[in-house]
Short mmCIF file of C-alpha atoms and ligand atoms in Angstrom, two decimals:
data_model
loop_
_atom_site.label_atom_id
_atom_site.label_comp_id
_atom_site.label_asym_id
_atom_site.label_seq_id
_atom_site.Cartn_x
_atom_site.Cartn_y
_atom_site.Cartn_z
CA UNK A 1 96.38 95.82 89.87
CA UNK A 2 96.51 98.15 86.61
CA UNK A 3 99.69 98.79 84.75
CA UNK A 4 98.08 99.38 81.40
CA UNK A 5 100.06 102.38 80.13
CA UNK A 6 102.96 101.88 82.62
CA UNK A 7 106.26 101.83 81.11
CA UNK A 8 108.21 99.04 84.07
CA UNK A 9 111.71 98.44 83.50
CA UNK A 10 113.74 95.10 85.32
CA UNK A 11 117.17 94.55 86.13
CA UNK A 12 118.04 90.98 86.32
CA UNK A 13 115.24 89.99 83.91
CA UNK A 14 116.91 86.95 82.36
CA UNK A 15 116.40 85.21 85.30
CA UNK A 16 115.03 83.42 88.76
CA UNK A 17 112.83 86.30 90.50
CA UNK A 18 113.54 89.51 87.61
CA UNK A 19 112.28 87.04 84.99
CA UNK A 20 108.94 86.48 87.00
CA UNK A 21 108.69 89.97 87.60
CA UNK A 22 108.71 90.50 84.62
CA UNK A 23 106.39 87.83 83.09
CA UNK A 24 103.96 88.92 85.52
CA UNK A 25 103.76 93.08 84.88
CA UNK A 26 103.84 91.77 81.19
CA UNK A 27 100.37 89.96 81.93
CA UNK A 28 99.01 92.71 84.02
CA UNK A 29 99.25 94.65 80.52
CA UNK A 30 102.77 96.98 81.52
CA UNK A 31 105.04 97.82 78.38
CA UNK A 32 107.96 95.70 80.19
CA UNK A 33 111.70 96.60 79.54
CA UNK A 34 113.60 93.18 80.56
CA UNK A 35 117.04 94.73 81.04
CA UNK A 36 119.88 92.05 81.66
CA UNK A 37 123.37 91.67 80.83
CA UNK A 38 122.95 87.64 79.66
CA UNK A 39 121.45 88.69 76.40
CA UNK A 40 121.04 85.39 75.23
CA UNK A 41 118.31 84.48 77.59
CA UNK A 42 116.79 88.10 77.98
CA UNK A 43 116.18 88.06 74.37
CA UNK A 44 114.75 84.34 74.34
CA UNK A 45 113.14 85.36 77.59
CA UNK A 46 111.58 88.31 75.68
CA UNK A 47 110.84 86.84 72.72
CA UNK A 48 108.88 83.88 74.72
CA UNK A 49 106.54 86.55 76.93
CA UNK A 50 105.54 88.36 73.11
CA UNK A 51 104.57 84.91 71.67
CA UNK A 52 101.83 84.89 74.87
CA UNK A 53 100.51 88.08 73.86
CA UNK A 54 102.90 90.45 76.35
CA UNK A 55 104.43 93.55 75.52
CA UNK A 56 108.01 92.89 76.23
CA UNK A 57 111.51 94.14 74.90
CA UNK A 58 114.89 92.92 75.91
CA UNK A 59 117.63 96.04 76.75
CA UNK A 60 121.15 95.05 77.25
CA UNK A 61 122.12 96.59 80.66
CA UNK A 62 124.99 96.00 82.75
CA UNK A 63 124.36 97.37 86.17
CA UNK A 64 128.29 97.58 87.31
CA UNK A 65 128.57 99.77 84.15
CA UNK A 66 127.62 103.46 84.16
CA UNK A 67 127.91 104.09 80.55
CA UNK A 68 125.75 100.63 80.03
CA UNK A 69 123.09 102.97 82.45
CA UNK A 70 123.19 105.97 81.01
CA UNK A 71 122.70 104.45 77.25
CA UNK A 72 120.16 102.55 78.93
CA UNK A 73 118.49 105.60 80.39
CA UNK A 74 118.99 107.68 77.32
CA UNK A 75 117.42 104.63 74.82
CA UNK A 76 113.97 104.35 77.11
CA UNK A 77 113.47 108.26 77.82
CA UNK A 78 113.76 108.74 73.91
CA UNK A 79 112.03 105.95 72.67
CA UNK A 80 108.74 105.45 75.67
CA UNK A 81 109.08 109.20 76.81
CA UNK A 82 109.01 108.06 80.82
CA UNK A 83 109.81 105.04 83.22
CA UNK A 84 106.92 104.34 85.45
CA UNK A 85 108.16 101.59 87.37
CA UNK A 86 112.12 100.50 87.92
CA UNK A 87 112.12 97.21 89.90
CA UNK A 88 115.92 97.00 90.67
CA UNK A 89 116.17 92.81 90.58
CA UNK A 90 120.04 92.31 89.50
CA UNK A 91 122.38 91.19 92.18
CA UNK A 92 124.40 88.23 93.30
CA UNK A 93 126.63 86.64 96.10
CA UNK A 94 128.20 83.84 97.29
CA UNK A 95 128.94 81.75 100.44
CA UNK A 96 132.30 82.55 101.56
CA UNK A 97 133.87 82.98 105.17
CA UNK A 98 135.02 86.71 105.38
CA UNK A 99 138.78 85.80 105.09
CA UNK A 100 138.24 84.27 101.93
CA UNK A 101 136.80 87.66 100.29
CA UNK A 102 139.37 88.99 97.49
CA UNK A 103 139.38 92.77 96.27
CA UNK A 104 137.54 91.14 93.37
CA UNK A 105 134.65 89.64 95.21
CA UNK A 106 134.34 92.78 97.19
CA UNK A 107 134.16 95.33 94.37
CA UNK A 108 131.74 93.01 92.22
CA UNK A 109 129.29 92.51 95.39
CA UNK A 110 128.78 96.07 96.20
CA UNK A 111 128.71 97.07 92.53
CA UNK A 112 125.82 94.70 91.71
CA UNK A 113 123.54 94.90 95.31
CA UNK A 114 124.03 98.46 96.14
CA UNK A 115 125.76 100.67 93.81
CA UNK A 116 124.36 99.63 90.69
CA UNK A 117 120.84 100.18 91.69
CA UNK A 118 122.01 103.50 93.39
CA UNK A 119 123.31 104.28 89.81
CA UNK A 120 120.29 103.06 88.13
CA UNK A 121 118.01 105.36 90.07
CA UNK A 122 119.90 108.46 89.99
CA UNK A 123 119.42 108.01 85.95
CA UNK A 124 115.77 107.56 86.57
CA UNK A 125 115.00 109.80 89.44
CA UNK A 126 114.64 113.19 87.69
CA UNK A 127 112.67 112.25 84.90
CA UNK A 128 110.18 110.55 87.50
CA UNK A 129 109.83 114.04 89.43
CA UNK A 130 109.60 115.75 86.06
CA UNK A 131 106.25 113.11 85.50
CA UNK A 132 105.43 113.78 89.21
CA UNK A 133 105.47 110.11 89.91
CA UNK A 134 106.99 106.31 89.81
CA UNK A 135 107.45 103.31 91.62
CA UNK A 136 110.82 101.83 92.95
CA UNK A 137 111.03 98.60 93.93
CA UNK A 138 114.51 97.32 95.18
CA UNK A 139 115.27 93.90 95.40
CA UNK A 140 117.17 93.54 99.06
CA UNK A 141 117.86 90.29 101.09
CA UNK A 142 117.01 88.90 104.31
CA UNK A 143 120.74 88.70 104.51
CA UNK A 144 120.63 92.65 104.56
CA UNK A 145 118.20 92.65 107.92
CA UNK A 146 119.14 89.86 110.17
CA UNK A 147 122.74 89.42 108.15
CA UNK A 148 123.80 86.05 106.86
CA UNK A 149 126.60 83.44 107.87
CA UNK A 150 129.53 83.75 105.00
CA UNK A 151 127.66 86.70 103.34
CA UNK A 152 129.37 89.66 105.44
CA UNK A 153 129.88 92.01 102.10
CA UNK A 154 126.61 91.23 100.61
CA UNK A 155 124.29 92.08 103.80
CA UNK A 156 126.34 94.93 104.01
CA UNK A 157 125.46 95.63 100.35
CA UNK A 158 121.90 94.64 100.90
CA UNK A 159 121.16 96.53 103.88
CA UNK A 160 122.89 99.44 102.46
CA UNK A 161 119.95 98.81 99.87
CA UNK A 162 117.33 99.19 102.61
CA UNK A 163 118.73 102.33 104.02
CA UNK A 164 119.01 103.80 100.66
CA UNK A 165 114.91 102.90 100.19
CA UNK A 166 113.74 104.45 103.27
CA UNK A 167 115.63 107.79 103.09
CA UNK A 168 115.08 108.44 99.17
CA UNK A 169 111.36 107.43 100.27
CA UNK A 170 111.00 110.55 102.07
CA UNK A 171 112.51 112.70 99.78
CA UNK A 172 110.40 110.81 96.80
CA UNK A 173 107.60 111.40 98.48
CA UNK A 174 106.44 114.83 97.34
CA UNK A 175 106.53 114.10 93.96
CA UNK A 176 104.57 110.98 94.33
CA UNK A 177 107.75 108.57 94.01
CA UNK A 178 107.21 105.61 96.15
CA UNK A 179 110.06 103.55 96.82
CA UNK A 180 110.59 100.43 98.47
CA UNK A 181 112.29 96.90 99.35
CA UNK A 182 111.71 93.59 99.22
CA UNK A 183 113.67 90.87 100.90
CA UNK A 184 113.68 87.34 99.78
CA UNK A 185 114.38 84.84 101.88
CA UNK A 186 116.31 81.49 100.13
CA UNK A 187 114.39 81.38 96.74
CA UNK A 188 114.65 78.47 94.34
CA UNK A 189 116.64 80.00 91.58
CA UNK A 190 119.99 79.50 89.46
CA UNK A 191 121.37 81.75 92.29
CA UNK A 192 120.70 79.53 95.46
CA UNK A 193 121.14 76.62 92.99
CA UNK A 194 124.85 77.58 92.66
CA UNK A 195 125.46 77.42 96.83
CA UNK A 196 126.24 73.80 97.89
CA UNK A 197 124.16 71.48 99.13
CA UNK A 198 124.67 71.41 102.69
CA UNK A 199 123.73 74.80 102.92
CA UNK A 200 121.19 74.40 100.89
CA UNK A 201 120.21 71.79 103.45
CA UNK A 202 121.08 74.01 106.49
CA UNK A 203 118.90 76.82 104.72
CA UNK A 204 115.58 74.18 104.71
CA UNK A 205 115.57 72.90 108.19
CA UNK A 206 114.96 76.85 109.39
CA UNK A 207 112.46 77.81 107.08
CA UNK A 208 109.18 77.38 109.36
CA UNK A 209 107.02 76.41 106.22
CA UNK A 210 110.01 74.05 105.18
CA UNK A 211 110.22 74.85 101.47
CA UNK A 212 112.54 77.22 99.32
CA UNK A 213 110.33 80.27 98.05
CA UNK A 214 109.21 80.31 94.50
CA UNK A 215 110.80 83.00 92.48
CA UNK A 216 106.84 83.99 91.34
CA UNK A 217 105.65 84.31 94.87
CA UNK A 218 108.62 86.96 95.36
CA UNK A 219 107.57 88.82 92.45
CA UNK A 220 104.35 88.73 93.60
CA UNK A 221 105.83 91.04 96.20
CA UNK A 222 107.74 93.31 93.93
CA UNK A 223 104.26 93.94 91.54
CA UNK A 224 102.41 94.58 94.62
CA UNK A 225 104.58 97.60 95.38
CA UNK A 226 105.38 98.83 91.99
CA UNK A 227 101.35 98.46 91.76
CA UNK A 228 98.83 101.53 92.12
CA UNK A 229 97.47 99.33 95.14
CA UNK A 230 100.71 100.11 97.11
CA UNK A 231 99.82 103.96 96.30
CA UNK A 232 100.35 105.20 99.98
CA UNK A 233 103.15 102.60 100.83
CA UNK A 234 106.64 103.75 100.77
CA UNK A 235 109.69 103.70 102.86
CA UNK A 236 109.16 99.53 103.65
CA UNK A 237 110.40 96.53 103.58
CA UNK A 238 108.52 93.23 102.89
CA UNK A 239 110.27 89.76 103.37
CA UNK A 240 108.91 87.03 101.33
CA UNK A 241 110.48 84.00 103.23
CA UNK A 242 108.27 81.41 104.38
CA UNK A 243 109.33 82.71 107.60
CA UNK A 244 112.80 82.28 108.24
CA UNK A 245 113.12 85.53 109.56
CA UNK A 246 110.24 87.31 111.29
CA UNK A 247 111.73 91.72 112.11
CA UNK A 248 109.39 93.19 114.37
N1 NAD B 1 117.57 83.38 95.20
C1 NAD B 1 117.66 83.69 96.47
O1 NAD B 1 117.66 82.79 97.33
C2 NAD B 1 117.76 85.12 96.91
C3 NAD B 1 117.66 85.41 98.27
C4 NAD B 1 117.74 86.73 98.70
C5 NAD B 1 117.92 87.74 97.77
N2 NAD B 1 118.01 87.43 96.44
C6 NAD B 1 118.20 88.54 95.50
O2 NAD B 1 117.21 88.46 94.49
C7 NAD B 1 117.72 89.04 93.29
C8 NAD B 1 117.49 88.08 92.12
O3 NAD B 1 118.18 86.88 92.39
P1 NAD B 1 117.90 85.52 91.61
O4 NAD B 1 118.03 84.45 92.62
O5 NAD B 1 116.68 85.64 90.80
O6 NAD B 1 119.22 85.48 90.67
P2 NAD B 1 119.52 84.84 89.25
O7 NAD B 1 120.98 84.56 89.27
O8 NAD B 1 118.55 83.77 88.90
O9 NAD B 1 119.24 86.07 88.26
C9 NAD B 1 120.04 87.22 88.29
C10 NAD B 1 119.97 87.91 86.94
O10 NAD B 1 120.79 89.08 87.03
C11 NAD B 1 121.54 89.19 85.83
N3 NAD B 1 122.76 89.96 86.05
C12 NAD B 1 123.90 89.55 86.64
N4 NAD B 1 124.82 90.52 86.59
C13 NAD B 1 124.25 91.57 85.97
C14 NAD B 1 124.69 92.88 85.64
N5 NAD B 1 125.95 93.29 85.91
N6 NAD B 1 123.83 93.71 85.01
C15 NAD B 1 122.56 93.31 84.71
N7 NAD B 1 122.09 92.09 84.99
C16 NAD B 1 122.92 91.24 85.62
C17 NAD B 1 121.85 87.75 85.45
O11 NAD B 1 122.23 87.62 84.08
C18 NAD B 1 120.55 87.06 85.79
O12 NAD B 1 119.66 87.08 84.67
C19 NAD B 1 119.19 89.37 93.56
O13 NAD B 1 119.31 90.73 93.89
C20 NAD B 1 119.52 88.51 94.76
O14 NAD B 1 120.58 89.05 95.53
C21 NAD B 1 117.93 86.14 95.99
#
């Protein structure tokens, strides 16, 4: 995989499966832009990838925020000229029976898993036709395919996600836009950390290979498909789960 000369971009970067996204296209030689709202730990997260040698800058983004996307948009057009690759990582949810869900909740899961990264691409999305290419790479959930016990908003938010991928694949296509999901299944990161421990329990005994996913071997997914070896692969959706869900 080559990303010398690719200018990659990460939502969520701080953190769990954005930070190993983007510690990875950092060592595959991209110029990574770790884009987070904690910017505490993107910066410390940045500064630690540059002291290995990778090319690495932190950009304070909040995704809810469409002023926070546009500055965002307007600061890496100006200063790198082009995004290559947007991996959209950022999201969040929580265990809670339907009932339960307040306006709040509601709003701030749909903001985060579906219309921030809708946001985030429409500010992206001409300049990559204007380059005549790019590579999305949306982070969905399992949750958004088979849906999810106590997460009815967020695999409606997450499956939104996957609809979204497969029709702005086709019309990305002709200008050499690839765009496509990934769905991790329960991943060991401060997000499933935060869930209680019976379901993290519950989670464990239906994972086939019996283990919580590492958040590298999920961003092993997402650099696959932001890679030039996932050239003629768009439109898809790749679970990384140890097989707790299998979609024919
Ligand atoms: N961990 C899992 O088990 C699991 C399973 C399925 C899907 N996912 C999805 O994977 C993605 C990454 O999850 P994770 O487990 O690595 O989470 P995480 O909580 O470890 O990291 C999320 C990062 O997003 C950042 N963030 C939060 N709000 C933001 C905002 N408004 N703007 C910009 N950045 C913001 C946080 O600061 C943090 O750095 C999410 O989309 C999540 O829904 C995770």
């Amino acid at each position: 995989m080559k990303f010398e000369d690719k200018v990659a971009l990460v939502t969520g970067g701080a953190s769990g499966i954005g930070l190993c996204t983007v510690q990875s296209l950092a060592e595959l030689g991209a110029d990574v832009l770790l884009a987070d709202i904690n910017a505490d730990a993107g910066e410390k997260a940045a500064a630690d990838i540059r002291a290995k040698g990778g090319k690495v800058q932190f950009i304070r983004l909040d995704v809810t925020d469409k002023a926070s996307i546009k500055a965002v948009r307007d600061q890496v057009l100006a200063t790198k000229g082009r995004l290559d690759v947007l991996c959209n990582v950022a999201g969040w949810g929580h265990i809670q029976p339907f009932v339960d869900n307040d306006d709040a909740f509601i709003a701030k899961v749909m903001a985060l898993n579906l219309n921030g990264p809708i946001e985030l691409i429409r500010a992206f999305f001409p300049s990559m036709i204007e380059k005549k290419g790019g590579k999305i790479v949306n982070v969905s959930s399992d949750a958004g395919r088979v849906g999810s016990l106590g997460e009815s908003v967020y695999s409606a938010a997450k499956g939104g996600l996957i609809a979204f991928s497969k029709s702005l694949a086709r019309e990305g296509a002709r200008y050499g836009i690839n765009v496509n999901a990934i769905c991790p299944g329960p991943t060991d990161t401060p997000l499933l950390k935060s869930e209680p421990e019976k379901f993290l329990e519950a989670f464990l005994k239906v994972i086939p290979m019996r283990r919580f996913g590492k958040p590298s071997e999920v961003a092993d997914g997402i650099v696959f498909l932001a890679s030039n070896r996932a050239d003629y692969i768009t439109g898809q959706v790749l679970s990384v789960n140890g097989g707790i869900t299998m979609v024919g």
